[in-house]
Short mmCIF file of C-alpha atoms in Angstrom, two decimals:
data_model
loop_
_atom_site.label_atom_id
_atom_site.label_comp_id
_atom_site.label_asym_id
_atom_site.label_seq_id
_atom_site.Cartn_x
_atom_site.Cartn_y
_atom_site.Cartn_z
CA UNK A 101 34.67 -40.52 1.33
CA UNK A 102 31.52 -40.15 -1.01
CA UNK A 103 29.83 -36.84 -1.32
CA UNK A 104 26.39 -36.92 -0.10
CA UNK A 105 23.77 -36.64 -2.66
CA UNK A 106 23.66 -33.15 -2.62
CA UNK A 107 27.07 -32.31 -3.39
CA UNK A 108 28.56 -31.02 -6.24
CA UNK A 109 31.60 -33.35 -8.01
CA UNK A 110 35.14 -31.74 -6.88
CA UNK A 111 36.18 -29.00 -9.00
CA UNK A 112 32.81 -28.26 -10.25
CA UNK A 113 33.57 -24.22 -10.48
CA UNK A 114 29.93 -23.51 -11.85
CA UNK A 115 28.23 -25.12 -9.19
CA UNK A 116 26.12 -23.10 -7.15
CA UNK A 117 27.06 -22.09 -3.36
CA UNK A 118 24.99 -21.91 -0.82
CA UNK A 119 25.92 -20.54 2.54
CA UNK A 120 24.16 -22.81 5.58
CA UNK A 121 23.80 -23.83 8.76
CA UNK A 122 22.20 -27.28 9.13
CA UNK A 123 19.37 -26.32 11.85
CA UNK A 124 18.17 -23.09 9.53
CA UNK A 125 14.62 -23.43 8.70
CA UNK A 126 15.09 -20.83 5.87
CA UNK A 127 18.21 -22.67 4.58
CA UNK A 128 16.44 -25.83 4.41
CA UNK A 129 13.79 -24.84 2.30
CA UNK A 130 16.33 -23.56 -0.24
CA UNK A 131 18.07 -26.78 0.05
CA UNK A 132 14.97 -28.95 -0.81
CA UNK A 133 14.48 -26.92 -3.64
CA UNK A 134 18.08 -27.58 -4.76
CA UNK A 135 17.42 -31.26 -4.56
CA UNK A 136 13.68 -31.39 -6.30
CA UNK A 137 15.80 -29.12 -9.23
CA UNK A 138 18.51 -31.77 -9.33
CA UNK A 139 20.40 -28.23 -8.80
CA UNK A 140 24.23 -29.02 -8.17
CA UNK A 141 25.73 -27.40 -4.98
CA UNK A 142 28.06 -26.70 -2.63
CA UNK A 143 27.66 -25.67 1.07
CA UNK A 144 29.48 -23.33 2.75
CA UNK A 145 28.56 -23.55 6.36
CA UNK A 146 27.93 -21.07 8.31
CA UNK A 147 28.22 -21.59 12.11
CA UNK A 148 25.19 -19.68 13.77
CA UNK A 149 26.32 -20.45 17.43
CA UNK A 150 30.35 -20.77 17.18
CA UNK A 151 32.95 -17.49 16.81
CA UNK A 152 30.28 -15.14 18.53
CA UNK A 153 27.73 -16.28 15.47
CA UNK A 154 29.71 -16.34 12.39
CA UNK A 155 26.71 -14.99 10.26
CA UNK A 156 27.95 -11.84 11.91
CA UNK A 157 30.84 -11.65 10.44
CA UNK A 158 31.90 -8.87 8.41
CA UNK A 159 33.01 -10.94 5.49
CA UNK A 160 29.24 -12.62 5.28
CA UNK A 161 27.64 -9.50 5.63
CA UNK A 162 29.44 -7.91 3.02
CA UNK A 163 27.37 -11.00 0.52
CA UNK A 164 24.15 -10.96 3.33
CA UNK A 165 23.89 -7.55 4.56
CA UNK A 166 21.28 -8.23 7.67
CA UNK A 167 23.59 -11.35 8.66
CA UNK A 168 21.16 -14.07 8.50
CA UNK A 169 21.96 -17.16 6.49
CA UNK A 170 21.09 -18.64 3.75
CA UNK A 171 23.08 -16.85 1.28
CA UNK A 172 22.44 -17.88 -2.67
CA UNK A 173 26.14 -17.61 -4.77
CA UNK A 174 25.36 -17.94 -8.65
CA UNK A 175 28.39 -16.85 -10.42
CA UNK A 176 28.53 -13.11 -9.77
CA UNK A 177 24.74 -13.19 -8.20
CA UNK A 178 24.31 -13.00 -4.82
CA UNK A 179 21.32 -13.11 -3.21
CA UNK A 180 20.06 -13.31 0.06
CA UNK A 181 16.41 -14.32 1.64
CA UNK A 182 14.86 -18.00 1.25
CA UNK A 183 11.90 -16.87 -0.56
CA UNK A 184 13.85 -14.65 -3.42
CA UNK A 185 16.44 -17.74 -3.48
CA UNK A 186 13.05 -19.85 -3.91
CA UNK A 187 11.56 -17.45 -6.81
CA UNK A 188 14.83 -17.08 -8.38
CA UNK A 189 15.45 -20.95 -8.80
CA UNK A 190 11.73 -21.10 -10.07
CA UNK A 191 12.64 -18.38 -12.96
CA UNK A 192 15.89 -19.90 -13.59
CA UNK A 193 15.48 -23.52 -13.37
CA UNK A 194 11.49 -23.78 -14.12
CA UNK A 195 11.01 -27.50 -14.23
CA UNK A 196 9.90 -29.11 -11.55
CA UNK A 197 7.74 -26.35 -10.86
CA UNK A 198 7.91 -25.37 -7.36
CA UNK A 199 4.95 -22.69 -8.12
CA UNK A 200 1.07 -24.14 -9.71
CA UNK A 201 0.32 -22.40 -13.04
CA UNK A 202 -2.32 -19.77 -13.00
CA UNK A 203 -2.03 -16.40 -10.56
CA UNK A 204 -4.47 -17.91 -8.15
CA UNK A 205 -2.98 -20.85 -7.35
CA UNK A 206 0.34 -19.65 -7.46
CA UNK A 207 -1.20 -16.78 -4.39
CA UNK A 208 -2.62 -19.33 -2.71
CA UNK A 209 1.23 -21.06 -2.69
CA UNK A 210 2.36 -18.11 -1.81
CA UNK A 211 0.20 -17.20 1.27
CA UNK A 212 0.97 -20.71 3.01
CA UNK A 213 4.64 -19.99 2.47
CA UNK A 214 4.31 -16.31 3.46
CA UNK A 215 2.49 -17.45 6.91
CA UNK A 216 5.07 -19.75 7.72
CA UNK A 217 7.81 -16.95 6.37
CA UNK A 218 6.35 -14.09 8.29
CA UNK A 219 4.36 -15.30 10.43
CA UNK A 220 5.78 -17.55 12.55
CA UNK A 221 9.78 -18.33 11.60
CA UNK A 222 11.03 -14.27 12.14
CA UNK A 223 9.54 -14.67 15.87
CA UNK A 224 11.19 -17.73 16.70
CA UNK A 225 14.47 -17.70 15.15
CA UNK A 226 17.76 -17.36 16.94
CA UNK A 227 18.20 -13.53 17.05
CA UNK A 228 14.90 -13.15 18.48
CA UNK A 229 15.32 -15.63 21.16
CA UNK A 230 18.40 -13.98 22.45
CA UNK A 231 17.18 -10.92 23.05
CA UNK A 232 14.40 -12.54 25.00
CA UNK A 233 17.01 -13.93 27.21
CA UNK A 234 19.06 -10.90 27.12
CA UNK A 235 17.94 -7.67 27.10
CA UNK A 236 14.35 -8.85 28.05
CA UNK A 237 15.69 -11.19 30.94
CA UNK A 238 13.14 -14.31 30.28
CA UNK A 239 13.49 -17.34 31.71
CA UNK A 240 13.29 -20.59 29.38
CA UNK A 241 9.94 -21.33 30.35
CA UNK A 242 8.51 -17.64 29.20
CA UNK A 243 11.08 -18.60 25.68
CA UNK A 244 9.21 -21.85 25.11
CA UNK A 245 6.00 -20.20 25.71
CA UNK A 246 6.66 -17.75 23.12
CA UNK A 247 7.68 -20.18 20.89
CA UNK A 248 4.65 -22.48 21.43
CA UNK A 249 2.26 -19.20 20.49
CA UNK A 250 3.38 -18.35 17.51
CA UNK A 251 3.87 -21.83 15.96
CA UNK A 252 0.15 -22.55 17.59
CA UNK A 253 -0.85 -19.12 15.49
CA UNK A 254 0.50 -20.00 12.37
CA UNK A 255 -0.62 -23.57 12.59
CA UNK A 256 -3.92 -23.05 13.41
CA UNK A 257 -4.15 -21.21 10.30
CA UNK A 258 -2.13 -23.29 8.21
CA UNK A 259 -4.70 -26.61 9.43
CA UNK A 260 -7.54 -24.59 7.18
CA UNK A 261 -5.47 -23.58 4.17
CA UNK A 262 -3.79 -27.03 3.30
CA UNK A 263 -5.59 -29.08 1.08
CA UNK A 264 -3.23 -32.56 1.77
CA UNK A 265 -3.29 -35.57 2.60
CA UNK A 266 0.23 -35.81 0.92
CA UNK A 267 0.69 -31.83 -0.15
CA UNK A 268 -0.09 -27.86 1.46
CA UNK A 269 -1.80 -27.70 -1.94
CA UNK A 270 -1.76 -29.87 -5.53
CA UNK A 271 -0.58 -33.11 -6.10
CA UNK A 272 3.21 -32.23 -6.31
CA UNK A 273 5.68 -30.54 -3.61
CA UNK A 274 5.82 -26.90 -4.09
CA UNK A 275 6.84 -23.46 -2.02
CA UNK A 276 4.49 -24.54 0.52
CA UNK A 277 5.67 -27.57 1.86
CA UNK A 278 9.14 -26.39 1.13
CA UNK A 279 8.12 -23.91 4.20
CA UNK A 280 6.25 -26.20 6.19
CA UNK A 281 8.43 -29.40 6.49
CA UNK A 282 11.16 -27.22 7.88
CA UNK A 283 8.95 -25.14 10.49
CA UNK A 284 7.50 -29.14 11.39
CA UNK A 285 11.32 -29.77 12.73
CA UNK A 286 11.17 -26.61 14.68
CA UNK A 287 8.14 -27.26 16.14
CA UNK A 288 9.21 -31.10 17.40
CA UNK A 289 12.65 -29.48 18.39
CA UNK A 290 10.38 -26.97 20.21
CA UNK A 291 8.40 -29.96 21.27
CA UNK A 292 5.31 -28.41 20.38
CA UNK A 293 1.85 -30.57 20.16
CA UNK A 294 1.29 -31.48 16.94
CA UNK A 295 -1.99 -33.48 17.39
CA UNK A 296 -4.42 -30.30 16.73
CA UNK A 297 -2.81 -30.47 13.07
CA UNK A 298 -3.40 -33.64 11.50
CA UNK A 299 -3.42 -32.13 8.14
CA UNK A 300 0.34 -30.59 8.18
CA UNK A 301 1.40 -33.47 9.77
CA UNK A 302 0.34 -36.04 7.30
CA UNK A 303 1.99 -33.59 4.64
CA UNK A 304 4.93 -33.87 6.56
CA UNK A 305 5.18 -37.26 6.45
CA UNK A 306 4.39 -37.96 3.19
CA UNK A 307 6.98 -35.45 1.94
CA UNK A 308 9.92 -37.23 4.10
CA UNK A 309 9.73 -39.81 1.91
CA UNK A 310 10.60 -38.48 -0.86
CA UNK A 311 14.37 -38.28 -1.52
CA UNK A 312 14.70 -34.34 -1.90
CA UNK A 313 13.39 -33.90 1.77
CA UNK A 314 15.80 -36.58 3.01
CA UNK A 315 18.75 -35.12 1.48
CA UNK A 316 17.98 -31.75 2.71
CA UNK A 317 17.07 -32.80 6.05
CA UNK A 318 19.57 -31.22 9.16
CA UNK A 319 20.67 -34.41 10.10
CA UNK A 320 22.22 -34.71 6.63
CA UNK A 321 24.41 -32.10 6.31
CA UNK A 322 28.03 -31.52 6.43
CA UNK A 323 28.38 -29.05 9.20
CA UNK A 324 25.60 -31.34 11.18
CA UNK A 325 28.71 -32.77 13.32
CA UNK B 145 -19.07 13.30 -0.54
CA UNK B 146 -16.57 13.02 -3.25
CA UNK B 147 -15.10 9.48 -3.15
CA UNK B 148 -11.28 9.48 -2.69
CA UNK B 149 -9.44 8.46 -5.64
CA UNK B 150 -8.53 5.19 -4.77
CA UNK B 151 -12.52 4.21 -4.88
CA UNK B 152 -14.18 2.67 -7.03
CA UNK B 153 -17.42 4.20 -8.29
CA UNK B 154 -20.81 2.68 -6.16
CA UNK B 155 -22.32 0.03 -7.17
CA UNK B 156 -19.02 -1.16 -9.40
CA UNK B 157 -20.27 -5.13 -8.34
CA UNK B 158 -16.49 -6.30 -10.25
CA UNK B 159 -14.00 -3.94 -8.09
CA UNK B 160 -11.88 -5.96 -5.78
CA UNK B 161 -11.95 -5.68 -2.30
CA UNK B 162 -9.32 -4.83 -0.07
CA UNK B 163 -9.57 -5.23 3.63
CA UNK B 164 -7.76 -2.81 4.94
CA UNK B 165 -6.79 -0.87 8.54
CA UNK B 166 -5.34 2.58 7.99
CA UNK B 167 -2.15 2.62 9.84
CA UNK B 168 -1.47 -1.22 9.22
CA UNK B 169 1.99 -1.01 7.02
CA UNK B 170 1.04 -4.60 5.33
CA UNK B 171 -2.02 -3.03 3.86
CA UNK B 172 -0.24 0.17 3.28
CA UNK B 173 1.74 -1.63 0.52
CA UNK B 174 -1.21 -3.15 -0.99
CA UNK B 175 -2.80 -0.05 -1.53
CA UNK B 176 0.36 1.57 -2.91
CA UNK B 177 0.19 -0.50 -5.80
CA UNK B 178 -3.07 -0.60 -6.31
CA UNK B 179 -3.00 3.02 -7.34
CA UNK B 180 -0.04 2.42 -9.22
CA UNK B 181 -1.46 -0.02 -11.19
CA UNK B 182 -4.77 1.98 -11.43
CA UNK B 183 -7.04 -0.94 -10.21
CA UNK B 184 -10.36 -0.24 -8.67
CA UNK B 185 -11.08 -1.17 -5.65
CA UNK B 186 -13.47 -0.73 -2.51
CA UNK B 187 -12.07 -0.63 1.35
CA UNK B 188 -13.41 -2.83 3.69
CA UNK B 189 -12.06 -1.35 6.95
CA UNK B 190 -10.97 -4.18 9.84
CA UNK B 191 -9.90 -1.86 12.82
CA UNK B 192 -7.41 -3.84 14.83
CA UNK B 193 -8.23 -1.80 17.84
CA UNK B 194 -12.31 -1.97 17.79
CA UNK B 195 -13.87 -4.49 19.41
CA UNK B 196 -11.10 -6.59 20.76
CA UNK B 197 -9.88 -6.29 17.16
CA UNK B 198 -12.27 -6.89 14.36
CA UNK B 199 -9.35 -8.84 12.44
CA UNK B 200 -9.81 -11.92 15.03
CA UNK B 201 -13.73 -11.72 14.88
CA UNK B 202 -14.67 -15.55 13.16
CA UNK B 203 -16.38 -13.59 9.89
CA UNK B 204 -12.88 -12.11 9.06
CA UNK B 205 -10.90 -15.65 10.21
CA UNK B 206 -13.21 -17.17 7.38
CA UNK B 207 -11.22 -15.34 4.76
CA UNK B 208 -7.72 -14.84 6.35
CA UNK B 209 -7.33 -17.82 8.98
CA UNK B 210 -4.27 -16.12 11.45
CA UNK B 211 -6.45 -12.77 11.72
CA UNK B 212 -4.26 -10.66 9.93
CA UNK B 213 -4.62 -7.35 7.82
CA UNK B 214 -4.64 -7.10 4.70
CA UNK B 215 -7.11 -9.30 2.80
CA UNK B 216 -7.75 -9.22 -1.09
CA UNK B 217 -10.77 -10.05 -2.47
CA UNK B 218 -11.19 -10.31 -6.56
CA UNK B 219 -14.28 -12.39 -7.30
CA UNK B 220 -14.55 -15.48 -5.47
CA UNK B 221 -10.60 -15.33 -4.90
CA UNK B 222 -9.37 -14.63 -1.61
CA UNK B 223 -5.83 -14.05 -0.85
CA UNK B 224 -4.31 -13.38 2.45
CA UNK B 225 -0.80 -12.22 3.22
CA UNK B 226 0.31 -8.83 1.35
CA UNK B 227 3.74 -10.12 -0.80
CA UNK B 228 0.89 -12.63 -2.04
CA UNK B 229 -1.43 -10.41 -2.47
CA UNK B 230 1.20 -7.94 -4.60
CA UNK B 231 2.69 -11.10 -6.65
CA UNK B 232 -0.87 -11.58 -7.60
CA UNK B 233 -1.52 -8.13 -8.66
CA UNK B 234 1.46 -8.20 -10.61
CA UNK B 235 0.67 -11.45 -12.81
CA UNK B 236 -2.79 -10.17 -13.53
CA UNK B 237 -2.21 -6.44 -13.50
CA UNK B 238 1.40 -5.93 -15.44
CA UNK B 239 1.52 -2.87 -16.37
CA UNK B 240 3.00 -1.06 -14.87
CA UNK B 241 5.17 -3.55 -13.45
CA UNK B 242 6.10 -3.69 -9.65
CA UNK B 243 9.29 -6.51 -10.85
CA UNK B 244 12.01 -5.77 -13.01
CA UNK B 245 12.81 -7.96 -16.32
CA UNK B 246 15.26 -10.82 -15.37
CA UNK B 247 15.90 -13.23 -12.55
CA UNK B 248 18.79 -11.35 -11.03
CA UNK B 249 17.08 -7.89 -10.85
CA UNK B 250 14.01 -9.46 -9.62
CA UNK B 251 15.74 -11.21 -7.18
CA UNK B 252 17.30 -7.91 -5.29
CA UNK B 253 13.90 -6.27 -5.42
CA UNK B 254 12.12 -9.86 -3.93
CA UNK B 255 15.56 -9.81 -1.34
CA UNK B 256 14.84 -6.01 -0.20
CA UNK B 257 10.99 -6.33 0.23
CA UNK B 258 11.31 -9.56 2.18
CA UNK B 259 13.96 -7.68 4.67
CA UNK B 260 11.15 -5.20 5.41
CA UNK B 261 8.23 -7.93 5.36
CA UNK B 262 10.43 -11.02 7.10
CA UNK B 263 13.20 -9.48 9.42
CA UNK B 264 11.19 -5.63 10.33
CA UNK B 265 7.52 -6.04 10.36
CA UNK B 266 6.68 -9.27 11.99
CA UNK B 267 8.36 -8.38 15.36
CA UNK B 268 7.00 -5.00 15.23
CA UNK B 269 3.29 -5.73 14.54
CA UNK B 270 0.51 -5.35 16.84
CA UNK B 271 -0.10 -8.35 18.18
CA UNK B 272 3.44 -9.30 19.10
CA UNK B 273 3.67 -5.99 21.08
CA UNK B 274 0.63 -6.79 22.71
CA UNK B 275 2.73 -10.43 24.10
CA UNK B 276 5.54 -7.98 25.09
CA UNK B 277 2.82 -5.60 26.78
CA UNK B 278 1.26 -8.72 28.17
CA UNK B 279 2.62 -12.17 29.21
CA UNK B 280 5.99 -11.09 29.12
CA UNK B 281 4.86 -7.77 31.42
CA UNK B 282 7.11 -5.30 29.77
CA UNK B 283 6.54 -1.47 30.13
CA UNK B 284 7.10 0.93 27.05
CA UNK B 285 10.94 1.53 27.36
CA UNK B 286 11.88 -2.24 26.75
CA UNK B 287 8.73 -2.22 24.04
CA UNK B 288 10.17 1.09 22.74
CA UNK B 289 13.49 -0.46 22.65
CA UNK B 290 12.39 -3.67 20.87
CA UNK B 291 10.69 -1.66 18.39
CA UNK B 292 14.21 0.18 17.54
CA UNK B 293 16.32 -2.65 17.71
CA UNK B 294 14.40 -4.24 14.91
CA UNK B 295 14.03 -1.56 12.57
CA UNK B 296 17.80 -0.61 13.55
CA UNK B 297 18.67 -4.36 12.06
CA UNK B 298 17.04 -4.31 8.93
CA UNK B 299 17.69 -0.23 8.27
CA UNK B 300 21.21 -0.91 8.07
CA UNK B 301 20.99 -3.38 5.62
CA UNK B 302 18.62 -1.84 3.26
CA UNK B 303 20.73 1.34 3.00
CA UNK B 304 23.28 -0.94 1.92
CA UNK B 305 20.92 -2.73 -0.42
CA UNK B 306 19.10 0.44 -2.34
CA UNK B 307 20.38 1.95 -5.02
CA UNK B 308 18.91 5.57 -4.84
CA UNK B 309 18.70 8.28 -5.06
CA UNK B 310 14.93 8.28 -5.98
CA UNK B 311 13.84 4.34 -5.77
CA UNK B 312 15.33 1.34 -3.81
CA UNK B 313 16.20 -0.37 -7.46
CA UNK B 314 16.25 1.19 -10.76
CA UNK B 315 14.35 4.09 -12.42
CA UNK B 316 10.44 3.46 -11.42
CA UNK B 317 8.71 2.19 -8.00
CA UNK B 318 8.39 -1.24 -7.80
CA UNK B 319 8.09 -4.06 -4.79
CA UNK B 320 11.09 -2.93 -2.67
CA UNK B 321 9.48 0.91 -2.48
CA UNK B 322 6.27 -0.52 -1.43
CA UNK B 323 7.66 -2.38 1.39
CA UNK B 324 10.05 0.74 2.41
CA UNK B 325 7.59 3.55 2.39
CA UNK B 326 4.87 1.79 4.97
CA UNK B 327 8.11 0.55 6.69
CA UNK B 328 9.79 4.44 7.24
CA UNK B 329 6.11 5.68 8.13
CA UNK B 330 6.25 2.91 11.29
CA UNK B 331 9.84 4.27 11.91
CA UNK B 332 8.13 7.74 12.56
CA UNK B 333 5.74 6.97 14.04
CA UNK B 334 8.02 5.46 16.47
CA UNK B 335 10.42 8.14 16.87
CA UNK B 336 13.37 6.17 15.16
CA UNK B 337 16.39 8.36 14.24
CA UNK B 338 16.50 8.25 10.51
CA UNK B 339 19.80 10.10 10.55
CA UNK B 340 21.82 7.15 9.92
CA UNK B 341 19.61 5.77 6.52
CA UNK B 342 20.04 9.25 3.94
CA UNK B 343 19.70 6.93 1.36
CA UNK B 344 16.04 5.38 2.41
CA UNK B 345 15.24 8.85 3.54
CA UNK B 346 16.16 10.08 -0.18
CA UNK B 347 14.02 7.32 -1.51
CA UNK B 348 10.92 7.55 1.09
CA UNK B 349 10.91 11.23 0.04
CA UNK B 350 10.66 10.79 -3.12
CA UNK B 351 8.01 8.11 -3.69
CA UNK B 352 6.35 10.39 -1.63
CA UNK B 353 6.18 13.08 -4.46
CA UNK B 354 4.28 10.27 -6.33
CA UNK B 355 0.01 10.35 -6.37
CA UNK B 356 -0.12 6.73 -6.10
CA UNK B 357 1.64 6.89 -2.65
CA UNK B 358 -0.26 9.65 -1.74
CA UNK B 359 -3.05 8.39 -2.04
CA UNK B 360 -2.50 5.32 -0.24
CA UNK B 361 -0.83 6.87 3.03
CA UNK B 362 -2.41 6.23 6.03
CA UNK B 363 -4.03 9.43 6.69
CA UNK B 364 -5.67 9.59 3.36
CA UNK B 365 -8.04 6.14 4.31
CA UNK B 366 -11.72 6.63 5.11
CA UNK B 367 -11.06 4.11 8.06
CA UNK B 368 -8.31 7.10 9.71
CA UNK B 369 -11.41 8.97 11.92
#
């Protein structure tokens, strides 16, 4: 069988690792930055639904204490959180840039990716939504209302900060879109209206075609059975 | 009236602007290294509570488009969303430095202050109590509950994450501390049993020795009437 793209060759002991779960949002924007790096990689899936949630485990949260994936493995460096994973690549593998030059544009970068990272994604992930239908006993109509708000909040917001038509900001894919193209599939899983954001959606578009957001895409990965 | 020592001197038309709501932890971390760094700068209160909440009022949407505290203003740049805003500060400002030297160490400190400011703080804000409080009809218990739960989650793993005994990483304050300190004052405030997290207590305590915490603690803002 051939290795998808993203794979590292057999045997390939310096590769990175990178512990995943296809439907992450935070593990896909690591693994588009993997692919625009030409990084080499191997995943090491982590099933967020089967064995109780195996993120859980005590074995993964001995490398990711909080239990939430993705998990970077470089040689002896472990580290956890998309956005450090995203800064370290950036300071260890510089070109592409994912980051402008110059401290303005780079904050600018940064706040897009920040609104999608704080903003909207911690509300809406899996953890969250449980205990809204557990302890807090809602329904999945009061879930997919919740959902709906917080995307609409961050959305709305993200509409005025993104330059486009083909990126958030700049003429090349950077930390931005690596935050947005993910939250896009949550928000058509979520089936969320996406007509009051033309702008993100044209971004979104034109970044799935290029290559490094097809490879990283869900449907793509290993554990996507 | 004596100025407090975080303000600049009137009429200083080149000191950035911070807007800024006492008790909001976000800003809290801004203004920690603000004094650390020894920049001038001039408040611009937004109180969350006044008015239906000055931060959603269209003036203050204009420079921060989801209507959240803090804002930075330096010149004609604005910059929303704190980690921005301190990444900023950093590459403009840095000495002394809120990062570490090297990819690795700056990863861990980027890893701890995004557990505070991705997994803690965004489900515990204002505005996402004011869903529980509202659509989803919840009374203070299950709020109170939520709030713990949370912090409970992201406590655990940052004791296992800092170092100590007097900063998160290393031998001087840097992003991690900034995101703690605000983060432990929320705890308080909401009655969490720190029992279980000696070594953030440790840490919390002794940042707080330091003027440039001081200085930027909640109580000490003109906007804390």
């Amino acid at each position: 069988m051939a290795l998808p793209p993203h794979q590292s060759p057999t045997g390939d002991t310096t590769a990175m690792q990178l512990h995943t779960y296809f439907r992450s949002s935070a593990a896909y924007r690591v693994r588009i930055a993997l692919a625009l790096k030409g990084i080499a990689w191997d995943a090491v899936p982590v099933h967020l639904l089967k064995d109780g949630g195996q993120q859980k485990a005590p074995a993964y949260r001995a490398l990711n204490p909080i239990g939430l994936v993705p998990t970077l493995v470089d040689g002896d460096t472990v580290i956890p959180q998309s956005l450090a994973i995203l800064e370290y690549l950036e300071e260890t593998h510089p070109t592409p840039a994912l980051l402008p030059a110059g401290p303005v544009a780079r904050a600018r970068a940064r706040a897009m990716a920040l609104t999608v990272a704080c903003d909207i994604h911690p509300l809406n992930n899996l953890r969250v939504l449980s205990y809204l239908r557990g302890p807090l006993d809602q329904g999945e109509e009061a879930v997919n209302a919740w959902i709906a708000h917080w995307i609409a909040e961050g959305f709305q917001a993200l509409e005025q900060m993104a330059e486009g038509p083909d990126f958030c900001l700049g003429g090349a894919p950077g930390l931005a879109d690596l935050c947005l193209v993910p939250q896009m599939f949550n928000a058509r899983r979520f089936n969320i209206d996406l007509a009051p954001y033309p702008t993100l959606v044209a971004i979104d578009a034109h970044c799935q075609t290029l290559e490094a957001f097809q490879v990283a895409a869900p449907a793509q990965q290993p554990d996507a059975a």
